[in-house]
Amino acid sequence: MLDRRSFIIRGTLATLAAGTIAPMAFARAATEQRFVFIIQRGAADGLGTVIPVGDPAFTAVRGAFAEDAASGAKLDNLFALHPAMSTSAELYRRRQALFVHAVASPYRDRSHFDGQNVLETGGVSAYQIRDGWLNRLLSLLPKDASRAIAVSATVPAALRGGHEVASYAPSVLPDASDDLLQRVTMLYQGDAQLHALWSEAMDTRQLAGDLADRSGREAAATGALAAQLLAPADGARIAMIETGGWDTHSAQRGRLANGLKNLDAMLAALQTGLGPSWQQTLVLVATEFGRTVVVNGTGGTDHGTGAAAMLFGGGVRGGRVVADWPGIAAGQLYEGRDLRPTSGLHDVITGALSEHFGLDAERAGAVLFPAVARRTPMSGLVA
């Protein structure tokens, strides 16, 4: 039994260690403007990314997390950027990066699957709408004979809909996220035999190479590939990249830093690969919801509400943080635990895409987010 268990553990580890680029999805339209949507699956901590160092309650509620802001780029009198995002900080200095804080979709129940469905379909509740807002965006753009293509096992919900989308699945399995590996570790803690074998396997995996550097190279490769497909005159014009590992219930500081470093590497490669086309490119980074303000007992944060969205590109009216800041003191929190959202993510998306593609904002909002009763597209995001 021990030998069979050893085989299962080591076989599982080999599967988890298999590497590949992040899944991507592409669509083409007859326009020079390009748009990339990077989704952070798992609820990324906006308070740890765009850090409210100037909030009077920050140090007290975030504890050791406050140290991450010390070496980060100062954005304004209230916010600093996590130090892992050096390229993003440079884009901010060049006014090609803009951050929107205390933002959320209409969803409030803190389930990853439901929250991601609301984010990708543009509904106000989960599974209310069948197609995705990114697919519906294609109906607003000039048409040609090309189809969309998803480079992943399945087409992301944001790209599903009436406009045809082909798919291509890589031949190798994706690399395991830190979150998955940690959950397997916790699962085996009560089994003396399996826990020992798993610990040995993880030690071997670590000795096999610098995993953080490898994942960073894979993230950069993803950005470079996306740029290669977007840059040509007859190339893709709409792209979606899925990133994971943002569900930081424990050991958040290291895991968030690694995730942001990889995201930053992806953005750097995307910008470099696009070359002059970067001036016609808009990149949106968003997550399904944020995380709790207070750190939990395992050095992590739990599912929250308000988050941070990020916009990058040559045409972004950047160099600023857009936020109607609600504060993070105990009496200012949503349901006593979360960053209170003061802006709608659908308003950010509608406003940015309308300005980027030269669309009528009212019509765009009705197409992208038909279930939203009141729409106030955020303006002044893109030149």
Short mmCIF file of C-alpha atoms in Angstrom, two decimals:
data_model
loop_
_atom_site.label_atom_id
_atom_site.label_comp_id
_atom_site.label_asym_id
_atom_site.label_seq_id
_atom_site.Cartn_x
_atom_site.Cartn_y
_atom_site.Cartn_z
CA MET A 1 0.00 0.00 0.00
CA LEU A 2 2.84 2.37 0.81
CA ASP A 3 4.43 1.76 -2.61
CA ARG A 4 1.11 2.36 -4.35
CA ARG A 5 0.58 5.53 -2.33
CA SER A 6 4.09 6.68 -3.18
CA PHE A 7 3.36 6.13 -6.85
CA ILE A 8 0.11 8.12 -6.61
CA ILE A 9 1.78 11.03 -4.80
CA ARG A 10 4.72 11.20 -7.17
CA GLY A 11 2.49 10.82 -10.20
CA THR A 12 0.27 13.60 -8.93
CA LEU A 13 3.30 15.80 -8.35
CA ALA A 14 4.52 15.22 -11.90
CA THR A 15 1.12 16.26 -13.17
CA LEU A 16 1.07 19.37 -10.99
CA ALA A 17 4.57 20.33 -12.04
CA ALA A 18 3.85 20.21 -15.76
CA GLY A 19 4.22 23.78 -17.04
CA THR A 20 2.51 25.82 -19.73
CA ILE A 21 1.53 29.38 -20.53
CA ALA A 22 -1.62 30.88 -19.06
CA PRO A 23 -4.82 30.28 -21.07
CA MET A 24 -5.73 33.05 -23.50
CA ALA A 25 -8.62 33.87 -25.79
CA PHE A 26 -8.51 35.97 -28.93
CA ALA A 27 -10.92 37.72 -31.28
CA ARG A 28 -10.28 39.85 -34.35
CA ALA A 29 -12.12 42.89 -35.68
CA ALA A 30 -11.38 45.45 -38.41
CA THR A 31 -9.97 48.18 -36.17
CA GLU A 32 -6.53 49.43 -35.19
CA GLN A 33 -7.54 49.62 -31.53
CA ARG A 34 -6.64 46.62 -29.39
CA PHE A 35 -8.12 45.49 -26.08
CA VAL A 36 -6.81 42.93 -23.59
CA PHE A 37 -8.82 41.73 -20.60
CA ILE A 38 -6.74 40.03 -17.88
CA ILE A 39 -8.93 38.36 -15.28
CA GLN A 40 -7.53 37.65 -11.82
CA ARG A 41 -9.40 34.50 -10.81
CA GLY A 42 -9.57 33.95 -7.07
CA ALA A 43 -10.31 37.47 -5.79
CA ALA A 44 -7.12 39.52 -5.78
CA ASP A 45 -6.45 41.73 -2.77
CA GLY A 46 -6.77 45.28 -4.06
CA LEU A 47 -5.70 46.68 -0.69
CA GLY A 48 -2.43 44.78 -1.03
CA THR A 49 -1.90 45.86 -4.64
CA VAL A 50 -2.82 49.54 -4.64
CA ILE A 51 -2.05 50.14 -0.99
CA PRO A 52 -3.87 52.90 0.95
CA VAL A 53 -0.87 53.91 3.04
CA GLY A 54 -2.34 57.35 3.71
CA ASP A 55 -5.50 56.01 5.35
CA PRO A 56 -5.22 56.64 9.12
CA ALA A 57 -6.41 53.11 9.89
CA PHE A 58 -4.11 51.32 7.46
CA THR A 59 -1.21 50.29 9.69
CA ALA A 60 -3.46 49.13 12.51
CA VAL A 61 -5.75 46.95 10.37
CA ARG A 62 -3.11 45.53 8.05
CA GLY A 63 -0.33 44.81 10.53
CA ALA A 64 2.75 43.27 8.93
CA PHE A 65 1.23 43.77 5.49
CA ALA A 66 2.01 47.47 5.91
CA GLU A 67 5.69 46.67 5.39
CA ASP A 68 4.99 45.87 1.73
CA ALA A 69 4.21 49.50 1.05
CA ALA A 70 7.54 50.79 2.37
CA SER A 71 9.47 50.02 -0.82
CA GLY A 72 6.58 50.44 -3.24
CA ALA A 73 6.18 53.36 -5.62
CA LYS A 74 4.24 56.26 -4.15
CA LEU A 75 1.28 57.00 -6.41
CA ASP A 76 -0.19 60.00 -4.58
CA ASN A 77 -0.79 61.17 -1.01
CA LEU A 78 -3.06 58.21 -0.27
CA PHE A 79 -1.82 55.23 -2.30
CA ALA A 80 1.36 53.30 -3.02
CA LEU A 81 1.86 50.44 -5.48
CA HIS A 82 3.12 47.04 -4.36
CA PRO A 83 6.90 46.88 -4.92
CA ALA A 84 6.59 43.73 -7.09
CA MET A 85 5.00 45.84 -9.85
CA SER A 86 8.04 47.77 -11.06
CA THR A 87 7.00 47.91 -14.73
CA SER A 88 3.52 49.06 -13.74
CA ALA A 89 5.07 51.79 -11.59
CA GLU A 90 7.10 52.99 -14.57
CA LEU A 91 3.98 52.99 -16.77
CA TYR A 92 2.27 55.04 -14.07
CA ARG A 93 5.10 57.56 -14.12
CA ARG A 94 4.70 57.76 -17.91
CA ARG A 95 0.95 58.26 -17.43
CA GLN A 96 0.13 54.97 -19.12
CA ALA A 97 -1.33 53.28 -16.04
CA LEU A 98 -4.43 54.19 -14.08
CA PHE A 99 -5.89 52.48 -11.02
CA VAL A 100 -9.54 52.51 -9.96
CA HIS A 101 -10.04 51.58 -6.30
CA ALA A 102 -13.02 50.61 -4.14
CA VAL A 103 -14.67 49.13 -7.23
CA ALA A 104 -16.94 46.07 -7.54
CA SER A 105 -19.43 44.31 -9.77
CA PRO A 106 -23.06 44.18 -8.53
CA TYR A 107 -22.34 40.78 -6.91
CA ARG A 108 -22.13 40.66 -3.10
CA ASP A 109 -22.25 37.00 -1.93
CA ARG A 110 -18.51 36.16 -2.08
CA SER A 111 -18.62 32.90 -4.08
CA HIS A 112 -15.79 32.63 -6.61
CA PHE A 113 -17.83 30.80 -9.25
CA ASP A 114 -20.84 33.07 -8.99
CA GLY A 115 -18.70 36.20 -8.73
CA GLN A 116 -16.69 35.29 -11.81
CA ASN A 117 -19.89 34.54 -13.72
CA VAL A 118 -21.28 37.98 -12.89
CA LEU A 119 -17.98 39.62 -13.85
CA GLU A 120 -17.75 37.78 -17.17
CA THR A 121 -21.38 37.85 -18.27
CA GLY A 122 -22.13 41.38 -17.09
CA GLY A 123 -25.28 40.45 -15.19
CA VAL A 124 -26.34 41.64 -11.77
CA SER A 125 -26.68 38.08 -10.45
CA ALA A 126 -25.04 34.77 -11.29
CA TYR A 127 -26.21 32.89 -14.40
CA GLN A 128 -28.71 35.61 -15.24
CA ILE A 129 -27.16 36.10 -18.69
CA ARG A 130 -25.85 33.31 -20.91
CA ASP A 131 -23.30 35.13 -23.06
CA GLY A 132 -20.32 37.25 -22.09
CA TRP A 133 -19.82 41.01 -22.35
CA LEU A 134 -16.57 40.52 -24.25
CA ASN A 135 -18.44 38.53 -26.91
CA ARG A 136 -21.12 41.21 -27.04
CA LEU A 137 -18.41 43.84 -27.50
CA LEU A 138 -17.70 42.32 -30.91
CA SER A 139 -21.16 43.39 -32.09
CA LEU A 140 -20.16 47.02 -31.47
CA LEU A 141 -16.93 46.87 -33.50
CA PRO A 142 -16.34 46.87 -37.26
CA LYS A 143 -16.78 43.38 -38.65
CA ASP A 144 -14.68 41.24 -40.98
CA ALA A 145 -14.64 37.56 -41.86
CA SER A 146 -12.43 36.47 -38.97
CA ARG A 147 -13.48 34.42 -35.98
CA ALA A 148 -12.49 34.57 -32.35
CA ILE A 149 -10.18 31.90 -30.95
CA ALA A 150 -9.68 30.77 -27.37
CA VAL A 151 -6.27 29.29 -26.55
CA SER A 152 -7.48 27.18 -23.64
CA ALA A 153 -9.37 23.96 -23.02
CA THR A 154 -12.64 25.90 -22.86
CA VAL A 155 -13.71 29.34 -24.01
CA PRO A 156 -13.95 31.74 -21.03
CA ALA A 157 -17.48 32.83 -20.17
CA ALA A 158 -16.67 36.44 -21.08
CA LEU A 159 -16.12 35.38 -24.71
CA ARG A 160 -19.05 32.99 -25.10
CA GLY A 161 -22.01 34.09 -27.16
CA GLY A 162 -23.42 34.58 -30.61
CA HIS A 163 -20.11 35.53 -32.23
CA GLU A 164 -18.24 32.40 -33.19
CA VAL A 165 -15.22 31.51 -31.09
CA ALA A 166 -12.92 28.62 -31.92
CA SER A 167 -10.70 27.07 -29.25
CA TYR A 168 -7.27 25.48 -29.05
CA ALA A 169 -6.10 23.53 -26.01
CA PRO A 170 -2.35 23.33 -25.28
CA SER A 171 -0.98 19.79 -25.28
CA VAL A 172 0.50 20.04 -21.78
CA LEU A 173 -1.27 20.48 -18.48
CA PRO A 174 -1.16 23.84 -16.67
CA ASP A 175 1.20 24.50 -13.83
CA ALA A 176 -0.36 24.07 -10.39
CA SER A 177 -1.11 27.25 -8.48
CA ASP A 178 0.40 27.85 -5.04
CA ASP A 179 -3.14 27.78 -3.67
CA LEU A 180 -3.79 24.27 -5.02
CA LEU A 181 -0.49 22.94 -3.69
CA GLN A 182 -1.17 24.42 -0.27
CA ARG A 183 -4.66 22.89 -0.17
CA VAL A 184 -3.22 19.46 -1.02
CA THR A 185 -0.65 19.93 1.75
CA MET A 186 -3.42 20.68 4.25
CA LEU A 187 -5.42 17.68 3.00
CA TYR A 188 -2.52 15.31 3.74
CA GLN A 189 -1.59 16.76 7.13
CA GLY A 190 -3.62 14.15 9.02
CA ASP A 191 -2.06 11.17 7.22
CA ALA A 192 1.43 10.37 8.49
CA GLN A 193 2.46 8.40 5.40
CA LEU A 194 1.04 10.71 2.75
CA HIS A 195 2.13 13.86 4.54
CA ALA A 196 5.73 12.64 4.65
CA LEU A 197 5.68 11.65 1.00
CA TRP A 198 4.09 14.93 -0.05
CA SER A 199 6.61 16.96 1.95
CA GLU A 200 9.44 15.04 0.31
CA ALA A 201 7.93 15.62 -3.13
CA MET A 202 7.51 19.34 -2.49
CA ASP A 203 11.11 19.62 -1.31
CA THR A 204 12.27 17.86 -4.48
CA ARG A 205 10.10 20.14 -6.57
CA GLN A 206 11.68 23.19 -4.97
CA LEU A 207 15.20 21.84 -5.55
CA ALA A 208 14.38 21.26 -9.22
CA GLY A 209 14.52 24.97 -9.92
CA ASP A 210 13.42 28.44 -8.97
CA LEU A 211 9.65 28.06 -9.27
CA ALA A 212 8.94 31.73 -8.93
CA ASP A 213 11.35 32.52 -11.73
CA ARG A 214 9.83 29.81 -13.90
CA SER A 215 6.30 31.08 -13.38
CA GLY A 216 7.56 34.57 -14.13
CA ARG A 217 9.05 33.35 -17.40
CA GLU A 218 5.77 31.66 -18.27
CA ALA A 219 3.85 34.87 -17.51
CA ALA A 220 6.23 36.84 -19.72
CA ALA A 221 5.84 34.24 -22.46
CA THR A 222 2.08 34.63 -22.24
CA GLY A 223 2.33 38.40 -22.64
CA ALA A 224 4.77 38.03 -25.53
CA LEU A 225 2.51 35.55 -27.32
CA ALA A 226 -0.52 37.79 -26.86
CA ALA A 227 1.47 40.69 -28.31
CA GLN A 228 2.57 38.56 -31.27
CA LEU A 229 -1.07 37.82 -32.09
CA LEU A 230 -2.29 41.37 -31.52
CA ALA A 231 0.44 43.40 -33.22
CA PRO A 232 0.05 42.46 -36.93
CA ALA A 233 -2.22 44.54 -39.14
CA ASP A 234 -4.35 41.44 -39.75
CA GLY A 235 -3.97 40.08 -36.23
CA ALA A 236 -6.25 39.73 -33.24
CA ARG A 237 -7.83 42.84 -31.78
CA ILE A 238 -9.51 41.42 -28.66
CA ALA A 239 -7.65 39.16 -26.23
CA MET A 240 -8.42 37.61 -22.87
CA ILE A 241 -5.85 36.17 -20.49
CA GLU A 242 -6.79 34.15 -17.42
CA THR A 243 -4.55 34.28 -14.34
CA GLY A 244 -5.07 32.37 -11.10
CA GLY A 245 -3.62 31.93 -7.63
CA TRP A 246 -5.20 35.08 -6.15
CA ASP A 247 -7.21 33.30 -3.42
CA THR A 248 -4.78 34.13 -0.61
CA HIS A 249 -6.46 32.77 2.52
CA SER A 250 -3.05 32.11 4.12
CA ALA A 251 0.58 33.22 3.71
CA GLN A 252 -0.61 36.10 1.57
CA ARG A 253 2.45 38.32 1.56
CA GLY A 254 4.67 35.93 -0.36
CA ARG A 255 1.94 34.57 -2.59
CA LEU A 256 0.56 37.98 -3.52
CA ALA A 257 4.06 39.31 -4.21
CA ASN A 258 4.75 36.39 -6.55
CA GLY A 259 1.42 36.80 -8.33
CA LEU A 260 1.94 40.52 -8.84
CA LYS A 261 5.50 39.97 -10.02
CA ASN A 262 4.19 37.54 -12.66
CA LEU A 263 1.42 39.92 -13.68
CA ASP A 264 3.96 42.71 -14.01
CA ALA A 265 6.19 40.49 -16.17
CA MET A 266 3.22 39.70 -18.40
CA LEU A 267 2.43 43.40 -18.83
CA ALA A 268 6.07 44.21 -19.58
CA ALA A 269 6.26 41.53 -22.27
CA LEU A 270 2.94 42.63 -23.72
CA GLN A 271 4.08 46.24 -23.97
CA THR A 272 7.47 45.32 -25.46
CA GLY A 273 5.98 42.90 -27.95
CA LEU A 274 3.35 45.32 -29.18
CA GLY A 275 5.90 48.00 -29.93
CA PRO A 276 4.23 51.01 -31.61
CA SER A 277 0.84 49.25 -31.35
CA TRP A 278 0.97 49.80 -27.59
CA GLN A 279 -0.34 53.29 -28.34
CA GLN A 280 -3.58 51.74 -29.67
CA THR A 281 -3.87 49.18 -26.86
CA LEU A 282 -6.00 49.19 -23.72
CA VAL A 283 -5.41 46.57 -21.02
CA LEU A 284 -7.94 45.99 -18.23
CA VAL A 285 -7.01 43.92 -15.16
CA ALA A 286 -9.94 43.01 -12.91
CA THR A 287 -11.03 40.40 -10.36
CA GLU A 288 -14.40 39.01 -9.22
CA PHE A 289 -14.30 40.71 -5.79
CA GLY A 290 -11.80 41.91 -3.21
CA ARG A 291 -10.71 40.55 0.13
CA THR A 292 -11.29 41.34 3.78
CA VAL A 293 -9.62 44.39 5.24
CA VAL A 294 -8.38 42.68 8.41
CA VAL A 295 -5.74 39.94 8.16
CA ASN A 296 -6.86 36.51 9.40
CA GLY A 297 -5.06 34.16 11.78
CA THR A 298 -3.05 32.41 9.06
CA GLY A 299 -1.50 35.51 7.55
CA GLY A 300 -4.06 35.78 4.78
CA THR A 301 -7.33 37.47 3.95
CA ASP A 302 -10.75 36.06 3.18
CA HIS A 303 -13.38 36.74 0.52
CA GLY A 304 -14.40 40.39 0.49
CA THR A 305 -16.14 42.97 -1.68
CA GLY A 306 -14.40 46.15 -2.87
CA ALA A 307 -11.32 45.64 -5.06
CA ALA A 308 -8.98 47.50 -7.40
CA ALA A 309 -9.12 47.53 -11.21
CA MET A 310 -6.13 48.50 -13.35
CA LEU A 311 -5.93 50.10 -16.79
CA PHE A 312 -2.77 50.16 -18.91
CA GLY A 313 -1.96 51.34 -22.41
CA GLY A 314 -0.59 54.11 -24.57
CA GLY A 315 -3.92 55.91 -24.67
CA VAL A 316 -4.79 55.67 -20.99
CA ARG A 317 -5.11 58.98 -19.17
CA GLY A 318 -2.93 57.62 -16.44
CA GLY A 319 -0.68 58.76 -13.66
CA ARG A 320 -3.55 58.81 -11.15
CA VAL A 321 -5.71 56.71 -8.86
CA VAL A 322 -9.45 57.18 -9.31
CA ALA A 323 -11.24 56.53 -6.03
CA ASP A 324 -14.11 57.84 -3.96
CA TRP A 325 -12.28 56.47 -0.95
CA PRO A 326 -14.61 55.07 1.75
CA GLY A 327 -11.97 54.48 4.39
CA ILE A 328 -10.99 51.23 6.11
CA ALA A 329 -11.64 51.99 9.78
CA ALA A 330 -14.03 49.57 11.49
CA GLY A 331 -17.07 51.83 11.19
CA GLN A 332 -16.45 52.45 7.47
CA LEU A 333 -16.43 48.85 6.26
CA TYR A 334 -19.05 47.04 4.22
CA GLU A 335 -20.86 44.59 6.51
CA GLY A 336 -18.19 45.28 9.12
CA ARG A 337 -15.45 43.44 7.22
CA ASP A 338 -14.85 44.56 3.61
CA LEU A 339 -13.73 47.57 1.65
CA ARG A 340 -16.96 49.36 0.76
CA PRO A 341 -17.36 49.66 -3.03
CA THR A 342 -18.04 53.20 -4.24
CA SER A 343 -17.70 52.59 -8.00
CA GLY A 344 -19.20 49.98 -10.32
CA LEU A 345 -16.86 47.82 -12.35
CA HIS A 346 -19.36 47.80 -15.22
CA ASP A 347 -19.19 51.62 -15.30
CA VAL A 348 -15.39 51.44 -15.53
CA ILE A 349 -15.53 48.90 -18.38
CA THR A 350 -18.25 50.79 -20.29
CA GLY A 351 -16.50 54.13 -19.97
CA ALA A 352 -13.05 52.84 -20.88
CA LEU A 353 -14.20 50.80 -23.88
CA SER A 354 -16.45 53.57 -25.17
CA GLU A 355 -13.58 56.05 -25.14
CA HIS A 356 -11.05 53.55 -26.48
CA PHE A 357 -13.14 52.37 -29.45
CA GLY A 358 -15.03 55.63 -30.02
CA LEU A 359 -18.42 54.14 -29.11
CA ASP A 360 -21.55 55.82 -27.88
CA ALA A 361 -21.38 55.18 -24.12
CA GLU A 362 -25.13 54.81 -23.64
CA ARG A 363 -25.44 52.25 -26.42
CA ALA A 364 -22.30 50.43 -25.30
CA GLY A 365 -23.61 50.17 -21.75
CA ALA A 366 -26.93 48.76 -22.96
CA VAL A 367 -25.15 46.08 -25.01
CA LEU A 368 -22.40 45.16 -22.58
CA PHE A 369 -24.46 45.27 -19.39
CA PRO A 370 -28.15 44.96 -20.36
CA ALA A 371 -29.28 43.83 -16.89
CA VAL A 372 -27.89 46.90 -15.11
CA ALA A 373 -30.77 49.29 -14.46
CA ARG A 374 -28.73 52.43 -13.80
CA ARG A 375 -25.61 53.05 -15.85
CA THR A 376 -23.17 55.87 -15.25
CA PRO A 377 -20.15 55.15 -17.46
CA MET A 378 -16.97 56.46 -15.92
CA SER A 379 -15.44 59.05 -18.21
CA GLY A 380 -11.98 60.48 -18.70
CA LEU A 381 -10.18 57.12 -18.44
CA VAL A 382 -8.85 56.95 -22.00
CA ALA A 383 -7.74 59.76 -24.30
#
